[in-house]
Short mmCIF file of C-alpha atoms and ligand atoms in Angstrom, two decimals:
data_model
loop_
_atom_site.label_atom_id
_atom_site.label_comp_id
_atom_site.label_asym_id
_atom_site.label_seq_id
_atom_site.Cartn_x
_atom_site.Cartn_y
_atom_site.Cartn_z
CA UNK A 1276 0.00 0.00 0.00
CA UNK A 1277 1.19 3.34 -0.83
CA UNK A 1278 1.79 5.66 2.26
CA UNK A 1279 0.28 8.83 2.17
CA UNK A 1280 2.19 12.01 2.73
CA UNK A 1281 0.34 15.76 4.14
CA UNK A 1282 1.10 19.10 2.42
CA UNK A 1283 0.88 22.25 4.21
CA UNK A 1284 1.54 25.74 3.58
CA UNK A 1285 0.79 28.38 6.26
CA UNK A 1286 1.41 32.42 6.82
CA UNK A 1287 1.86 34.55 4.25
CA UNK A 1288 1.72 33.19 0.47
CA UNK A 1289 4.70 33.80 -1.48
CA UNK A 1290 5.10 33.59 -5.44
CA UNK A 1291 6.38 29.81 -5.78
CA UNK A 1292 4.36 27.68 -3.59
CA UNK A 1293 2.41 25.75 -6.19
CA UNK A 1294 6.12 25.20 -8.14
CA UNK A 1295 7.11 23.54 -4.92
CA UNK A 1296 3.71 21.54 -4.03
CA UNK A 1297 3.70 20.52 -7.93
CA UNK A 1298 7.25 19.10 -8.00
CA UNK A 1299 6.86 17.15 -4.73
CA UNK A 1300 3.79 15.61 -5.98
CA UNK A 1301 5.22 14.57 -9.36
CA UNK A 1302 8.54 13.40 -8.12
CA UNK A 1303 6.44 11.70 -4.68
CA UNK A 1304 4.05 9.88 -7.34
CA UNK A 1305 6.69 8.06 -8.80
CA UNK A 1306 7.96 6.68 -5.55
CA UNK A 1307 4.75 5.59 -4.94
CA UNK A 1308 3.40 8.16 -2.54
CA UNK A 1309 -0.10 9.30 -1.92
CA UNK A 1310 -0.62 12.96 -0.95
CA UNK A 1311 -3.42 15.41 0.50
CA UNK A 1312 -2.85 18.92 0.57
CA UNK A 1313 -4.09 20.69 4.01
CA UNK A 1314 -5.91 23.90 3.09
CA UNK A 1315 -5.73 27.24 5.12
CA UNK A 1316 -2.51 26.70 6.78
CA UNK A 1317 -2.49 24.27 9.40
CA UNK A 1318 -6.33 25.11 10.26
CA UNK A 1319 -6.66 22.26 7.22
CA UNK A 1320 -5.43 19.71 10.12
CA UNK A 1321 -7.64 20.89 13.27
CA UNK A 1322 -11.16 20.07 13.47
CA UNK A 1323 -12.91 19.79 10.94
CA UNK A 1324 -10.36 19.00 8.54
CA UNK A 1325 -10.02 20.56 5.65
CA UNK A 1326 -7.87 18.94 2.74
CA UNK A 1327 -7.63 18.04 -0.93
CA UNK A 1328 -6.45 14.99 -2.63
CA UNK A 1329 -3.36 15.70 -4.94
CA UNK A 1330 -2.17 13.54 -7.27
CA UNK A 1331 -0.27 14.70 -11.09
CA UNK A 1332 -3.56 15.04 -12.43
CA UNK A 1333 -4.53 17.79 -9.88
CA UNK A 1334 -1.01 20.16 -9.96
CA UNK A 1335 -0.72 20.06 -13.97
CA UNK A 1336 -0.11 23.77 -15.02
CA UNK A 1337 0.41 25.14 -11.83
CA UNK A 1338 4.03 25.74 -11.45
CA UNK A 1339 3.99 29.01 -12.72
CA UNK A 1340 0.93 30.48 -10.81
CA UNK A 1341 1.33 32.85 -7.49
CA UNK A 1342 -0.15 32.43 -4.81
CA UNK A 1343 -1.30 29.01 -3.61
CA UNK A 1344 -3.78 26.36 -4.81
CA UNK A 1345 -4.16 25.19 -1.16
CA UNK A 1346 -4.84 29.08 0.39
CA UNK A 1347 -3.29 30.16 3.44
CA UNK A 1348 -3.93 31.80 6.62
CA UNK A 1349 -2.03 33.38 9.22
CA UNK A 1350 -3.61 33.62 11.99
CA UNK A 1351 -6.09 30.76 13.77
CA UNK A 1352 -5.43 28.20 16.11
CA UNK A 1353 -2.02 27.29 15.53
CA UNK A 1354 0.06 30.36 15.34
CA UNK A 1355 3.44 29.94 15.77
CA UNK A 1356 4.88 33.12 16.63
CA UNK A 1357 3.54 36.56 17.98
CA UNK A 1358 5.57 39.30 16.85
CA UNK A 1359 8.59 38.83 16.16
CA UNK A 1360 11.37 36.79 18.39
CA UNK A 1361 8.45 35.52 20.62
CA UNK A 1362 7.62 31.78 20.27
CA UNK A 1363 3.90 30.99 21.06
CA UNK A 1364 3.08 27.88 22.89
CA UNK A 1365 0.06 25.94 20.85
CA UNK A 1366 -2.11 24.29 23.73
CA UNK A 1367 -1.83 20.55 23.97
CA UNK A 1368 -5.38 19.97 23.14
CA UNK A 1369 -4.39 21.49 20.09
CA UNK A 1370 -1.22 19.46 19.00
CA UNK A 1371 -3.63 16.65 20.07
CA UNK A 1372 -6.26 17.03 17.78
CA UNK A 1373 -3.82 18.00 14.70
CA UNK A 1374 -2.19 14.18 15.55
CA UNK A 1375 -5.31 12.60 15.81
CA UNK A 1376 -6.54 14.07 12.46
CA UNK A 1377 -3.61 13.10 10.95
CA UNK A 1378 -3.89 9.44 12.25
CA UNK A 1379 -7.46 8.59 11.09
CA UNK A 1380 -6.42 10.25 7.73
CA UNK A 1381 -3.73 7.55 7.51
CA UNK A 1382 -1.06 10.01 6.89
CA UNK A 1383 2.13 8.98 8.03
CA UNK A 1384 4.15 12.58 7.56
CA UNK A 1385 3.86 16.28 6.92
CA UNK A 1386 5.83 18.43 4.53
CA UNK A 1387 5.50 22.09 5.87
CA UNK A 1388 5.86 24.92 4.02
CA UNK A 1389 6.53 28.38 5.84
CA UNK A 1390 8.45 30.74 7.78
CA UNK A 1391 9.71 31.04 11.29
CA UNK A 1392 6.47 31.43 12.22
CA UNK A 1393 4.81 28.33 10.72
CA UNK A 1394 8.16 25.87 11.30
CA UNK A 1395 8.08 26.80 14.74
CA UNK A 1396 4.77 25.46 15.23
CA UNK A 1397 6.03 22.55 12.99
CA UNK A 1398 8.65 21.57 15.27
CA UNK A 1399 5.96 21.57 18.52
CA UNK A 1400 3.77 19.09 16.20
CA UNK A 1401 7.24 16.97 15.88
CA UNK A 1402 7.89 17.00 19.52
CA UNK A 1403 4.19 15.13 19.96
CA UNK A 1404 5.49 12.49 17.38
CA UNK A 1405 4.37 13.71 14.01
CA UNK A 1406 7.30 13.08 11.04
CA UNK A 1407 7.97 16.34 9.56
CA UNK A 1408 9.68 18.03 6.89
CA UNK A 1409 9.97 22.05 6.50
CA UNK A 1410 10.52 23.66 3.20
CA UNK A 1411 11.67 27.47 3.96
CA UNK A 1412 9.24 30.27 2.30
CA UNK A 1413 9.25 34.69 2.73
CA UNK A 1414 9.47 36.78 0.35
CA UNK A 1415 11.98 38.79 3.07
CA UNK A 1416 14.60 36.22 2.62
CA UNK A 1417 15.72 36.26 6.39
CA UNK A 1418 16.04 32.64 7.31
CA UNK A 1419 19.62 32.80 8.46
CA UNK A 1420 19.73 29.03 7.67
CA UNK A 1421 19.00 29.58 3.91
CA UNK A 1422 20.99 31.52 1.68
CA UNK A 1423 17.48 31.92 -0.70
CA UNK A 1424 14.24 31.43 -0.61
CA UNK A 1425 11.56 31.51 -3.67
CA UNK A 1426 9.86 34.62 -4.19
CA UNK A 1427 12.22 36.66 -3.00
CA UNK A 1428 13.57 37.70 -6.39
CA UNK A 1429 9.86 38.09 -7.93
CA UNK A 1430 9.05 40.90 -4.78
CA UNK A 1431 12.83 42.17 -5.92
CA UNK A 1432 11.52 42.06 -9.74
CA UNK A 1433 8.49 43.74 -8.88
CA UNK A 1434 9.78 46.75 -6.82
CA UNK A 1435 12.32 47.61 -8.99
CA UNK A 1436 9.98 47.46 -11.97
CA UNK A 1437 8.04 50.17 -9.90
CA UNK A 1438 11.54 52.22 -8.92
CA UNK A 1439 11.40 52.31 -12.93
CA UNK A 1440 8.24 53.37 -13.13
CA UNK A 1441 8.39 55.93 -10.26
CA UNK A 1442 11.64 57.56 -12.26
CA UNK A 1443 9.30 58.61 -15.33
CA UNK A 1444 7.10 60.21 -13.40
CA UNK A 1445 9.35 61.81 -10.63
CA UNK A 1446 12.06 63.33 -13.18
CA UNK A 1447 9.16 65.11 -15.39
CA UNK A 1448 7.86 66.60 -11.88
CA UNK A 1449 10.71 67.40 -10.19
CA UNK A 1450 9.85 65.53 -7.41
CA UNK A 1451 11.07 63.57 -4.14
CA UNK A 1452 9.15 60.38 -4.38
CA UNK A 1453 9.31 57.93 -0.91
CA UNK A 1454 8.83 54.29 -1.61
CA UNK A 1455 8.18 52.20 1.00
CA UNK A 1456 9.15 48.21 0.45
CA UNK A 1457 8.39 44.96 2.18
CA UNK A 1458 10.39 43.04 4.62
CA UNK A 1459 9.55 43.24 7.98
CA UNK A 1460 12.66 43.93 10.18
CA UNK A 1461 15.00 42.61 7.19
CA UNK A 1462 15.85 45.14 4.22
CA UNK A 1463 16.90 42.69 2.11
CA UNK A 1464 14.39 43.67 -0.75
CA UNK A 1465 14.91 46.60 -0.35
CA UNK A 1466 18.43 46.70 -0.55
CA UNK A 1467 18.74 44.74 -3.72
CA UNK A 1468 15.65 46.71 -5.18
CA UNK A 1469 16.89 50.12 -4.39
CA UNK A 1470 20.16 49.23 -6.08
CA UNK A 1471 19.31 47.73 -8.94
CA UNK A 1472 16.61 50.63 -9.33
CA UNK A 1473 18.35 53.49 -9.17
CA UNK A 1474 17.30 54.59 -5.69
CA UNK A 1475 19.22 57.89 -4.35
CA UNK A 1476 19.20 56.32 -0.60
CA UNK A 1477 18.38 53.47 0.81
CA UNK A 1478 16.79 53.15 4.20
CA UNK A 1479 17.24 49.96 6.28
CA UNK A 1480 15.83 48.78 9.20
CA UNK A 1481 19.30 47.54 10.38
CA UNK A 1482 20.95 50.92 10.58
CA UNK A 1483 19.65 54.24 12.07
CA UNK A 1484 19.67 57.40 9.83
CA UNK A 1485 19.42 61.27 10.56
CA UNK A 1486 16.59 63.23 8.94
CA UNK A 1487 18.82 66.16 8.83
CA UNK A 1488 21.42 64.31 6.92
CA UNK A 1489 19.39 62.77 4.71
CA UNK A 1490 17.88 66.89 3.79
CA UNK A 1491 21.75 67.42 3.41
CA UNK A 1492 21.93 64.53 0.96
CA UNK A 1493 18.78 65.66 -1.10
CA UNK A 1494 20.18 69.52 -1.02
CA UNK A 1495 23.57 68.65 -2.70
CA UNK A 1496 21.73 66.35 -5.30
CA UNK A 1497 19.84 69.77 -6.49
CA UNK A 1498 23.43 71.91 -5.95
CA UNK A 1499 24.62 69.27 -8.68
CA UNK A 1500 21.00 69.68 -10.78
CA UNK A 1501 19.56 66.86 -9.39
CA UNK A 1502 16.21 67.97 -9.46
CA UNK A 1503 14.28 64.48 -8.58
CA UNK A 1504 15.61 61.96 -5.88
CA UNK A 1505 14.39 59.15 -5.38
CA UNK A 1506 13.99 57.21 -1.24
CA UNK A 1507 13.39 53.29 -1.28
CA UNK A 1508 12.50 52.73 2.13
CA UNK A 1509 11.97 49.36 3.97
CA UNK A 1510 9.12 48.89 5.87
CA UNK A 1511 11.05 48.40 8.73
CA UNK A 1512 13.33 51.11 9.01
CA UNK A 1513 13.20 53.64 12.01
CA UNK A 1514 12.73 57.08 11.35
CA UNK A 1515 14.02 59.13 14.61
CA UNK A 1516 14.44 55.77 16.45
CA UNK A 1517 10.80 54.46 16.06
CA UNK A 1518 9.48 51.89 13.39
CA UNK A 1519 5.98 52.19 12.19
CA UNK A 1520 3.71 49.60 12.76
CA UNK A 1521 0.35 48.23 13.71
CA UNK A 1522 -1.00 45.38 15.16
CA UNK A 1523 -3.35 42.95 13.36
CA UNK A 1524 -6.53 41.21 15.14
CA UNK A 1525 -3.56 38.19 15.86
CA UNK A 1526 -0.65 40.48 17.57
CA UNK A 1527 1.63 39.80 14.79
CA UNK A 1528 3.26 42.93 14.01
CA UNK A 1529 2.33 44.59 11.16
CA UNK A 1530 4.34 47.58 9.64
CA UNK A 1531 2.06 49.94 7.85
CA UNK A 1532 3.15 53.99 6.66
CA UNK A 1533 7.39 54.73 7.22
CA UNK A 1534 7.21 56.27 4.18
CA UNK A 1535 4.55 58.73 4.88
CA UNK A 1536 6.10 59.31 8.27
CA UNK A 1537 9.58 59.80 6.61
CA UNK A 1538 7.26 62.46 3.96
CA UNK A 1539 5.97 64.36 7.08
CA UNK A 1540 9.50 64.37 8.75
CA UNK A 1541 10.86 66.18 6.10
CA UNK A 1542 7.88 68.47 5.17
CA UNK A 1543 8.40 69.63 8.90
CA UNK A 1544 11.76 70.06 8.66
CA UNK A 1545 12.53 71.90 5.47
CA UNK A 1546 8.78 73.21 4.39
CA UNK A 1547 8.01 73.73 1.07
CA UNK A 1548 11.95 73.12 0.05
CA UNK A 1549 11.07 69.27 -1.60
CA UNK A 1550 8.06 68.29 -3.63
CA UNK A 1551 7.37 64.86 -1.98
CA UNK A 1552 5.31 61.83 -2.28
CA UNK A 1553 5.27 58.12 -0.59
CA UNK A 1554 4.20 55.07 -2.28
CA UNK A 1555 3.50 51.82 -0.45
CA UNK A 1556 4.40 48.99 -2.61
CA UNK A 1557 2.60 46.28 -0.27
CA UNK A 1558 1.32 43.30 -1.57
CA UNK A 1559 2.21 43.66 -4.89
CA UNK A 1560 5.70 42.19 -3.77
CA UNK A 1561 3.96 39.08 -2.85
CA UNK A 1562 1.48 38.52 -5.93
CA UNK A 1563 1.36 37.68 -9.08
CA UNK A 1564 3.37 34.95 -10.83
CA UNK A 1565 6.84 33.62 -9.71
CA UNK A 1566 9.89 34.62 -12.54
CA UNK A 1567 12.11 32.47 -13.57
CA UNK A 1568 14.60 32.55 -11.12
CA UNK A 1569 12.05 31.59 -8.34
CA UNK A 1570 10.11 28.77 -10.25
CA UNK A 1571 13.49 26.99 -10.58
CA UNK A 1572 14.63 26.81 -6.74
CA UNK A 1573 11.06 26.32 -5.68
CA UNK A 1574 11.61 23.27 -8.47
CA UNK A 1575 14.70 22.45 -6.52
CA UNK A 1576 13.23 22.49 -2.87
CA UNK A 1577 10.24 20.37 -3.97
CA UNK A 1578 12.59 17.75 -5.46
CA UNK A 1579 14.89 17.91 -2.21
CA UNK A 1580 12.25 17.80 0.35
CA UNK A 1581 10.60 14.68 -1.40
CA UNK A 1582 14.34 12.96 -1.53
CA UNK A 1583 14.98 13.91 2.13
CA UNK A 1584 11.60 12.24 2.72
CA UNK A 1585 11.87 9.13 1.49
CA UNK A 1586 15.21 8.97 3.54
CA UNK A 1587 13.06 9.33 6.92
CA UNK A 1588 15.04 13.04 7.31
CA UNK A 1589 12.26 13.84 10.00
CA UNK A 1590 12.98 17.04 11.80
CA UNK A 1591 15.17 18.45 9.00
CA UNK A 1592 14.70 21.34 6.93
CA UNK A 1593 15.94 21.88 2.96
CA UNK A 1594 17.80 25.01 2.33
CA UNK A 1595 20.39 26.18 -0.05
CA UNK A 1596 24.09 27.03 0.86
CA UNK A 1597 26.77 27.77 -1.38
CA UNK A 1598 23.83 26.90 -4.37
CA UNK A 1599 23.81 23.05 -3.00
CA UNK A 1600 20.69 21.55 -1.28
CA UNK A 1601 20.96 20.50 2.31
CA UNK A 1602 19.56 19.48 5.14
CA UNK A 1603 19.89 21.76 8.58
CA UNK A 1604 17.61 21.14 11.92
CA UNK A 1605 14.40 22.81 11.92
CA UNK A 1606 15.26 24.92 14.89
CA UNK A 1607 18.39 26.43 13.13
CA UNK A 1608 15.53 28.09 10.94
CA UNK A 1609 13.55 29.84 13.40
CA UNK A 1610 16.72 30.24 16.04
CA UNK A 1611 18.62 33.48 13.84
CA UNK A 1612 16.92 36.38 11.33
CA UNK A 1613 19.35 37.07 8.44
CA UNK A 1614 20.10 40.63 8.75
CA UNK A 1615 21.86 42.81 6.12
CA UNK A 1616 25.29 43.87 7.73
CA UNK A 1617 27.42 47.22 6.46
CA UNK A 1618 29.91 43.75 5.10
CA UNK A 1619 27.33 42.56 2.66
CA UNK A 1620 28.32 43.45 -1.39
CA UNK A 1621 25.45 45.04 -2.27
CA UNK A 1622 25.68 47.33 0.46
CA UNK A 1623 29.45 47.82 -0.10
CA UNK A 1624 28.84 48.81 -3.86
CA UNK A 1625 25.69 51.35 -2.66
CA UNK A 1626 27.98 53.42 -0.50
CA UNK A 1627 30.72 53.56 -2.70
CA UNK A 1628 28.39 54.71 -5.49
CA UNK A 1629 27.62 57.52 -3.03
CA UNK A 1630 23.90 56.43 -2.39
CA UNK A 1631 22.62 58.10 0.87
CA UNK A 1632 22.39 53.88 2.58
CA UNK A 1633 21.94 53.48 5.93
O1 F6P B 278 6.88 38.13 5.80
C1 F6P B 278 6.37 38.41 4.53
C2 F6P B 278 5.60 39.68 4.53
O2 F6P B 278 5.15 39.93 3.22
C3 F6P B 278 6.35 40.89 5.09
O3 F6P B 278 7.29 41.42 4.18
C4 F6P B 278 5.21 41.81 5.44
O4 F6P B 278 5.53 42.71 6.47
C5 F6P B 278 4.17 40.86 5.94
O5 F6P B 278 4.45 39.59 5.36
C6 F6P B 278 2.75 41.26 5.59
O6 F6P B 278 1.90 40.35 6.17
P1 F6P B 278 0.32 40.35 5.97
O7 F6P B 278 0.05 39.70 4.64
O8 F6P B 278 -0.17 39.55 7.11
O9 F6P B 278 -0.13 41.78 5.97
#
């Protein structure tokens, strides 16, 4: 008989997630596996369960569509994480019923796909005797145990196709434009976007910056008839010392308007001297289809997951180092955020190309 494996994705969707679901299916087929994709995150294993049978007939011509075909959610029940750095404890009953539901369904392991805040539920569901696999997923790319994750280059792809767009537009008005990128406490998108878009400074959420010296930075761009300048912000960054955020119905953090605050900052301090205006680049980072780039690895996770399966590599995560699959502890995924340092090339070249970074 063929033993049946669960699929899960959970928190925040990312462009890549069918690739990955549709390669381990069609390599897990041909080893003979069953599978049933949870839907909702890991409500799809609390009661009442809520799941789909997957087989190659089901994830034909889905490799290249965003989002997922299982949906996601993440908040409910099992949330892993509130804010960020805190661990959240899922009840017994809880871990309890997710086993049980799991037993009667027959299936004899889970392949998880998520972020610190899904694998570190997944690694309290291993501790009450449930085989699990992780597969690594954000958009921020701050899993310190990964060097990549899919859909981190489509959110790059997208925000720098809207630095291009923003240039038009800000060099016919003469105008400081703001724009404000995903990422959470990481600034990896924005780093990479800002760079390869032609930003004028870069504002990380690893570094503090001065107002006044960014004013200074914008005032000798016009001395040298600079007329338009051009802020990529990530959503992260501190402006005087205080990120922006708000807090969602679940108490994960939520960072919502630096850019506007940044806009105000200046307004206040220099009036009338800039023409300025913030855009919010949200979830546009997240949708739409995966490029190239990320199809491929999320290819290359679903094919190394599957393998690290069917060798009974419970507890294990895939990840990429030095552009080679392997296999690292779950914990080492949710233990350390990957942080951009002032040693990291892209940041390097930025400064030395006299972008206002910081
Ligand atoms: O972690 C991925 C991410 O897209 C962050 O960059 C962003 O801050 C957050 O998720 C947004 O989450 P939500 O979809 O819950 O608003």
């Amino acid at each position: 008989m063929s033993k049946k494996i669960g699929i899960l994705n959970s928190g925040g969707d990312c462009p890549g997630l069918n690739a990955v679901i549709a390669s381990i299916v069609k390599l897990g087929v041909t080893m003979d596996y069953e599978f049933v994709g949870f839907e909702r995150g890991w409500e799809g294993v609390l009661d009442p369960p809520m799941y789909m049978k997957l087989d190659s007939e089901s994830v034909k011509g889905i490799s290249y569509l965003g989002g997922t075909i299982l949906k996601t959610t993440s908040k409910g029940r099992f949330a892993g994480k509130v804010g960020e750095g805190n661990t959240n404890k899922i009840p017994v009953d809880i871990l309890g019923q997710a086993k049980r539901n799991l037993d009667d369904l027959g299936v004899e392991g889970l392949i998880v796909i998520g972020g610190d805040g899904t694998l570190s539920a997944a690694m309290q569901l291993a501790e009450h005797g449930v085989n699990i696999i992780g597969v690594p997923k954000t958009i921020d790319n701050d899993l310190n145990a990964t060097d990549k994750t899919f859909g981190y280059s489509t959110a790059v792809s997208v925000a720098v196709d809207a630095l291009d767009k923003i240039h038009t537009t800000a060099t016919s008005h003469e105008r400081t434009f703001i724009v404000e990128c995903m990422g959470r406490g990481a600034g990896w998108i924005t780093l990479s976007a800002g760079l390869a878009g032609g930003a004028n400074a870069i504002l990380l959420p690893e570094f503090d910056f001065s107002v006044d010296d960014l004013i200074s930075h914008m005032r000798s761009r016009l001395k040298n008839q600079n007329r338009s300048t051009i802020i990529a912000i990530a959503e992260g960054a501190r402006v005087n010392g205080s990120s922006v955020h708000a807090h969602s119905d679940h108490k994960e953090v939520r960072y919502a308007g630096v850019s506007e605050v940044l806009m105000n900052e200046i307004e206040d301090t220099s009036p009338g001297e800039f023409e300025l205006r913030n855009v919010i680049l949200g979830h546009t980072q997240r949708g739409g289809n995966p490029n190239a780039e990320d199809r491929t690895l999320a290819k290359r996770y679903g094919v190394a997951v599957m393998d690290a399966y069917h060798n009974g590599e419970f507890g294990k995560m895939v990840a990429v180092k030095d552009n080679e699959m392997r296999l690292c502890p779950i914990e080492e995924a949710v233990e350390e955020i990957k942080l951009v340092s002032e040693y990291v090339h892209e940041y390097t070249v930025a400064q030395r190309l006299g972008i206002f970074i910081h």
